[in-house]
Amino acid sequence: MKIPALLAMLATTLVLANPAQATPDADAAQKLAKDSGCMKCHGIDKSKKGPSFQKTSAKYKGKTAEGEGKLRDLITKTTKVKLDDGSEEEHGAVKSKDDAQIKNLVSWILAQ
């Protein structure tokens, strides 16, 4: 097999295997967000105590893997966050260790 054909086959395999291309399961993502307490502080299109998911999406969308990684860290690790009013509080972690569920939630947030 010639190198250009091999490279074309490899590129096709990578594109088809990339789960980031898949449409997120909105119902599953919203259920995980609700079960994890995210909806207490975040609305989809309206800010509450924390920014809306639309604002979060605008902040991280288009930053490819770097943005996805930062958002993933934010939702999976317990960290201190600064709120709009200047106060700080501990940001809870999503209540799942399932990689597929977490990827779906990240994709759904970025799709807002």
mmCIF file with all atom_site columns, C-alpha atoms in Angstrom:
data_model
loop_
_atom_site.group_PDB
_atom_site.id
_atom_site.type_symbol
_atom_site.label_atom_id
_atom_site.label_alt_id
_atom_site.label_comp_id
_atom_site.label_asym_id
_atom_site.label_entity_id
_atom_site.label_seq_id
_atom_site.pdbx_PDB_ins_code
_atom_site.Cartn_x
_atom_site.Cartn_y
_atom_site.Cartn_z
_atom_site.occupancy
_atom_site.B_iso_or_equiv
_atom_site.pdbx_formal_charge
_atom_site.auth_seq_id
_atom_site.auth_comp_id
_atom_site.auth_asym_id
_atom_site.auth_atom_id
_atom_site.pdbx_PDB_model_num
ATOM 1   C CA . MET A 1 1   ? 0.000   0.000  0.000  1.00 0.00 ? 1   MET A CA 1
ATOM 2   C CA . LYS A 1 2   ? 1.331   3.417  -0.917 1.00 0.00 ? 2   LYS A CA 1
ATOM 3   C CA . ILE A 1 3   ? 1.842   6.061  1.754  1.00 0.00 ? 3   ILE A CA 1
ATOM 4   C CA . PRO A 1 4   ? -0.825  8.532  0.449  1.00 0.00 ? 4   PRO A CA 1
ATOM 5   C CA . ALA A 1 5   ? -3.449  5.774  0.486  1.00 0.00 ? 5   ALA A CA 1
ATOM 6   C CA . LEU A 1 6   ? -2.389  4.717  3.978  1.00 0.00 ? 6   LEU A CA 1
ATOM 7   C CA . LEU A 1 7   ? -2.584  8.309  5.232  1.00 0.00 ? 7   LEU A CA 1
ATOM 8   C CA . ALA A 1 8   ? -6.035  8.769  3.686  1.00 0.00 ? 8   ALA A CA 1
ATOM 9   C CA . MET A 1 9   ? -7.247  5.579  5.363  1.00 0.00 ? 9   MET A CA 1
ATOM 10  C CA . LEU A 1 10  ? -5.814  6.672  8.719  1.00 0.00 ? 10  LEU A CA 1
ATOM 11  C CA . ALA A 1 11  ? -7.400  10.142 8.458  1.00 0.00 ? 11  ALA A CA 1
ATOM 12  C CA . THR A 1 12  ? -10.801 8.614  7.658  1.00 0.00 ? 12  THR A CA 1
ATOM 13  C CA . THR A 1 13  ? -10.507 6.274  10.634 1.00 0.00 ? 13  THR A CA 1
ATOM 14  C CA . LEU A 1 14  ? -9.674  9.162  12.970 1.00 0.00 ? 14  LEU A CA 1
ATOM 15  C CA . VAL A 1 15  ? -12.592 11.275 11.739 1.00 0.00 ? 15  VAL A CA 1
ATOM 16  C CA . LEU A 1 16  ? -15.070 8.418  12.124 1.00 0.00 ? 16  LEU A CA 1
ATOM 17  C CA . ALA A 1 17  ? -13.741 7.507  15.570 1.00 0.00 ? 17  ALA A CA 1
ATOM 18  C CA . ASN A 1 18  ? -13.944 11.057 16.965 1.00 0.00 ? 18  ASN A CA 1
ATOM 19  C CA . PRO A 1 19  ? -16.836 11.130 19.479 1.00 0.00 ? 19  PRO A CA 1
ATOM 20  C CA . ALA A 1 20  ? -16.696 14.947 19.655 1.00 0.00 ? 20  ALA A CA 1
ATOM 21  C CA . GLN A 1 21  ? -18.434 14.940 16.264 1.00 0.00 ? 21  GLN A CA 1
ATOM 22  C CA . ALA A 1 22  ? -21.506 13.197 17.711 1.00 0.00 ? 22  ALA A CA 1
ATOM 23  C CA . THR A 1 23  ? -24.613 15.141 18.673 1.00 0.00 ? 23  THR A CA 1
ATOM 24  C CA . PRO A 1 24  ? -24.966 15.164 22.469 1.00 0.00 ? 24  PRO A CA 1
ATOM 25  C CA . ASP A 1 25  ? -27.875 13.396 24.137 1.00 0.00 ? 25  ASP A CA 1
ATOM 26  C CA . ALA A 1 26  ? -29.616 16.463 25.595 1.00 0.00 ? 26  ALA A CA 1
ATOM 27  C CA . ASP A 1 27  ? -31.979 14.499 27.849 1.00 0.00 ? 27  ASP A CA 1
ATOM 28  C CA . ALA A 1 28  ? -29.135 12.499 29.418 1.00 0.00 ? 28  ALA A CA 1
ATOM 29  C CA . ALA A 1 29  ? -26.975 15.608 29.841 1.00 0.00 ? 29  ALA A CA 1
ATOM 30  C CA . GLN A 1 30  ? -29.765 17.598 31.482 1.00 0.00 ? 30  GLN A CA 1
ATOM 31  C CA . LYS A 1 31  ? -30.595 14.681 33.791 1.00 0.00 ? 31  LYS A CA 1
ATOM 32  C CA . LEU A 1 32  ? -26.949 14.405 34.893 1.00 0.00 ? 32  LEU A CA 1
ATOM 33  C CA . ALA A 1 33  ? -26.757 18.181 35.380 1.00 0.00 ? 33  ALA A CA 1
ATOM 34  C CA . LYS A 1 34  ? -29.957 18.164 37.435 1.00 0.00 ? 34  LYS A CA 1
ATOM 35  C CA . ASP A 1 35  ? -28.952 15.099 39.485 1.00 0.00 ? 35  ASP A CA 1
ATOM 36  C CA . SER A 1 36  ? -25.557 16.702 40.174 1.00 0.00 ? 36  SER A CA 1
ATOM 37  C CA . GLY A 1 37  ? -27.116 19.951 41.413 1.00 0.00 ? 37  GLY A CA 1
ATOM 38  C CA . CYS A 1 38  ? -25.812 22.032 38.493 1.00 0.00 ? 38  CYS A CA 1
ATOM 39  C CA . MET A 1 39  ? -29.252 23.451 37.699 1.00 0.00 ? 39  MET A CA 1
ATOM 40  C CA . LYS A 1 40  ? -29.466 25.069 41.147 1.00 0.00 ? 40  LYS A CA 1
ATOM 41  C CA . CYS A 1 41  ? -26.824 27.612 40.126 1.00 0.00 ? 41  CYS A CA 1
ATOM 42  C CA . HIS A 1 42  ? -26.901 27.477 36.304 1.00 0.00 ? 42  HIS A CA 1
ATOM 43  C CA . GLY A 1 43  ? -29.744 27.917 33.839 1.00 0.00 ? 43  GLY A CA 1
ATOM 44  C CA . ILE A 1 44  ? -29.564 26.952 30.209 1.00 0.00 ? 44  ILE A CA 1
ATOM 45  C CA . ASP A 1 45  ? -30.128 30.466 28.898 1.00 0.00 ? 45  ASP A CA 1
ATOM 46  C CA . LYS A 1 46  ? -30.388 32.507 32.096 1.00 0.00 ? 46  LYS A CA 1
ATOM 47  C CA . SER A 1 47  ? -27.709 33.106 34.693 1.00 0.00 ? 47  SER A CA 1
ATOM 48  C CA . LYS A 1 48  ? -28.575 32.301 38.266 1.00 0.00 ? 48  LYS A CA 1
ATOM 49  C CA . LYS A 1 49  ? -25.930 32.251 40.978 1.00 0.00 ? 49  LYS A CA 1
ATOM 50  C CA . GLY A 1 50  ? -23.509 31.043 38.296 1.00 0.00 ? 50  GLY A CA 1
ATOM 51  C CA . PRO A 1 51  ? -23.357 31.783 34.553 1.00 0.00 ? 51  PRO A CA 1
ATOM 52  C CA . SER A 1 52  ? -25.861 30.247 32.157 1.00 0.00 ? 52  SER A CA 1
ATOM 53  C CA . PHE A 1 53  ? -24.723 27.292 30.093 1.00 0.00 ? 53  PHE A CA 1
ATOM 54  C CA . GLN A 1 54  ? -24.958 29.591 27.058 1.00 0.00 ? 54  GLN A CA 1
ATOM 55  C CA . LYS A 1 55  ? -22.406 31.955 28.638 1.00 0.00 ? 55  LYS A CA 1
ATOM 56  C CA . THR A 1 56  ? -20.203 29.022 29.575 1.00 0.00 ? 56  THR A CA 1
ATOM 57  C CA . SER A 1 57  ? -20.444 27.702 26.028 1.00 0.00 ? 57  SER A CA 1
ATOM 58  C CA . ALA A 1 58  ? -19.483 31.090 24.597 1.00 0.00 ? 58  ALA A CA 1
ATOM 59  C CA . LYS A 1 59  ? -16.417 31.141 26.855 1.00 0.00 ? 59  LYS A CA 1
ATOM 60  C CA . TYR A 1 60  ? -15.118 27.689 25.860 1.00 0.00 ? 60  TYR A CA 1
ATOM 61  C CA . LYS A 1 61  ? -16.597 26.993 22.403 1.00 0.00 ? 61  LYS A CA 1
ATOM 62  C CA . GLY A 1 62  ? -14.171 27.076 19.508 1.00 0.00 ? 62  GLY A CA 1
ATOM 63  C CA . LYS A 1 63  ? -11.161 26.443 21.730 1.00 0.00 ? 63  LYS A CA 1
ATOM 64  C CA . THR A 1 64  ? -11.210 22.777 20.664 1.00 0.00 ? 64  THR A CA 1
ATOM 65  C CA . ALA A 1 65  ? -9.520  20.341 23.015 1.00 0.00 ? 65  ALA A CA 1
ATOM 66  C CA . GLU A 1 66  ? -8.189  23.076 25.314 1.00 0.00 ? 66  GLU A CA 1
ATOM 67  C CA . GLY A 1 67  ? -11.665 24.497 25.946 1.00 0.00 ? 67  GLY A CA 1
ATOM 68  C CA . GLU A 1 68  ? -13.197 21.053 26.338 1.00 0.00 ? 68  GLU A CA 1
ATOM 69  C CA . GLY A 1 69  ? -10.452 20.101 28.791 1.00 0.00 ? 69  GLY A CA 1
ATOM 70  C CA . LYS A 1 70  ? -10.937 23.213 30.914 1.00 0.00 ? 70  LYS A CA 1
ATOM 71  C CA . LEU A 1 71  ? -14.711 22.707 30.985 1.00 0.00 ? 71  LEU A CA 1
ATOM 72  C CA . ARG A 1 72  ? -14.257 19.026 31.843 1.00 0.00 ? 72  ARG A CA 1
ATOM 73  C CA . ASP A 1 73  ? -11.930 19.955 34.728 1.00 0.00 ? 73  ASP A CA 1
ATOM 74  C CA . LEU A 1 74  ? -14.425 22.539 35.954 1.00 0.00 ? 74  LEU A CA 1
ATOM 75  C CA . ILE A 1 75  ? -17.284 20.045 36.132 1.00 0.00 ? 75  ILE A CA 1
ATOM 76  C CA . THR A 1 76  ? -15.316 17.045 37.448 1.00 0.00 ? 76  THR A CA 1
ATOM 77  C CA . LYS A 1 77  ? -13.117 18.644 40.116 1.00 0.00 ? 77  LYS A CA 1
ATOM 78  C CA . THR A 1 78  ? -14.152 20.473 43.241 1.00 0.00 ? 78  THR A CA 1
ATOM 79  C CA . THR A 1 79  ? -12.596 23.930 42.980 1.00 0.00 ? 79  THR A CA 1
ATOM 80  C CA . LYS A 1 80  ? -13.137 27.465 44.257 1.00 0.00 ? 80  LYS A CA 1
ATOM 81  C CA . VAL A 1 81  ? -14.933 29.695 41.767 1.00 0.00 ? 81  VAL A CA 1
ATOM 82  C CA . LYS A 1 82  ? -15.550 33.427 41.783 1.00 0.00 ? 82  LYS A CA 1
ATOM 83  C CA . LEU A 1 83  ? -19.189 34.435 41.371 1.00 0.00 ? 83  LEU A CA 1
ATOM 84  C CA . ASP A 1 84  ? -20.529 37.500 39.577 1.00 0.00 ? 84  ASP A CA 1
ATOM 85  C CA . ASP A 1 85  ? -21.059 39.272 42.900 1.00 0.00 ? 85  ASP A CA 1
ATOM 86  C CA . GLY A 1 86  ? -17.345 38.859 43.731 1.00 0.00 ? 86  GLY A CA 1
ATOM 87  C CA . SER A 1 87  ? -17.827 36.162 46.350 1.00 0.00 ? 87  SER A CA 1
ATOM 88  C CA . GLU A 1 88  ? -16.138 32.778 46.132 1.00 0.00 ? 88  GLU A CA 1
ATOM 89  C CA . GLU A 1 89  ? -17.543 29.357 46.790 1.00 0.00 ? 89  GLU A CA 1
ATOM 90  C CA . GLU A 1 90  ? -16.718 25.733 46.188 1.00 0.00 ? 90  GLU A CA 1
ATOM 91  C CA . HIS A 1 91  ? -17.924 24.482 42.801 1.00 0.00 ? 91  HIS A CA 1
ATOM 92  C CA . GLY A 1 92  ? -19.234 20.953 43.121 1.00 0.00 ? 92  GLY A CA 1
ATOM 93  C CA . ALA A 1 93  ? -18.227 18.112 40.842 1.00 0.00 ? 93  ALA A CA 1
ATOM 94  C CA . VAL A 1 94  ? -20.636 16.271 38.591 1.00 0.00 ? 94  VAL A CA 1
ATOM 95  C CA . LYS A 1 95  ? -21.962 13.076 40.178 1.00 0.00 ? 95  LYS A CA 1
ATOM 96  C CA . SER A 1 96  ? -20.577 10.637 37.629 1.00 0.00 ? 96  SER A CA 1
ATOM 97  C CA . LYS A 1 97  ? -17.270 8.955  36.939 1.00 0.00 ? 97  LYS A CA 1
ATOM 98  C CA . ASP A 1 98  ? -18.534 7.563  33.615 1.00 0.00 ? 98  ASP A CA 1
ATOM 99  C CA . ASP A 1 99  ? -16.378 9.062  30.866 1.00 0.00 ? 99  ASP A CA 1
ATOM 100 C CA . ALA A 1 100 ? -19.143 8.831  28.243 1.00 0.00 ? 100 ALA A CA 1
ATOM 101 C CA . GLN A 1 101 ? -21.620 10.683 30.488 1.00 0.00 ? 101 GLN A CA 1
ATOM 102 C CA . ILE A 1 102 ? -19.083 13.404 31.242 1.00 0.00 ? 102 ILE A CA 1
ATOM 103 C CA . LYS A 1 103 ? -18.143 13.810 27.560 1.00 0.00 ? 103 LYS A CA 1
ATOM 104 C CA . ASN A 1 104 ? -21.841 14.022 26.699 1.00 0.00 ? 104 ASN A CA 1
ATOM 105 C CA . LEU A 1 105 ? -22.413 16.736 29.326 1.00 0.00 ? 105 LEU A CA 1
ATOM 106 C CA . VAL A 1 106 ? -19.414 18.746 28.091 1.00 0.00 ? 106 VAL A CA 1
ATOM 107 C CA . SER A 1 107 ? -20.630 18.422 24.483 1.00 0.00 ? 107 SER A CA 1
ATOM 108 C CA . TRP A 1 108 ? -24.143 19.459 25.480 1.00 0.00 ? 108 TRP A CA 1
ATOM 109 C CA . ILE A 1 109 ? -22.914 22.542 27.372 1.00 0.00 ? 109 ILE A CA 1
ATOM 110 C CA . LEU A 1 110 ? -20.761 23.544 24.399 1.00 0.00 ? 110 LEU A CA 1
ATOM 111 C CA . ALA A 1 111 ? -23.768 23.116 22.097 1.00 0.00 ? 111 ALA A CA 1
ATOM 112 C CA . GLN A 1 112 ? -25.788 25.764 23.948 1.00 0.00 ? 112 GLN A CA 1
#
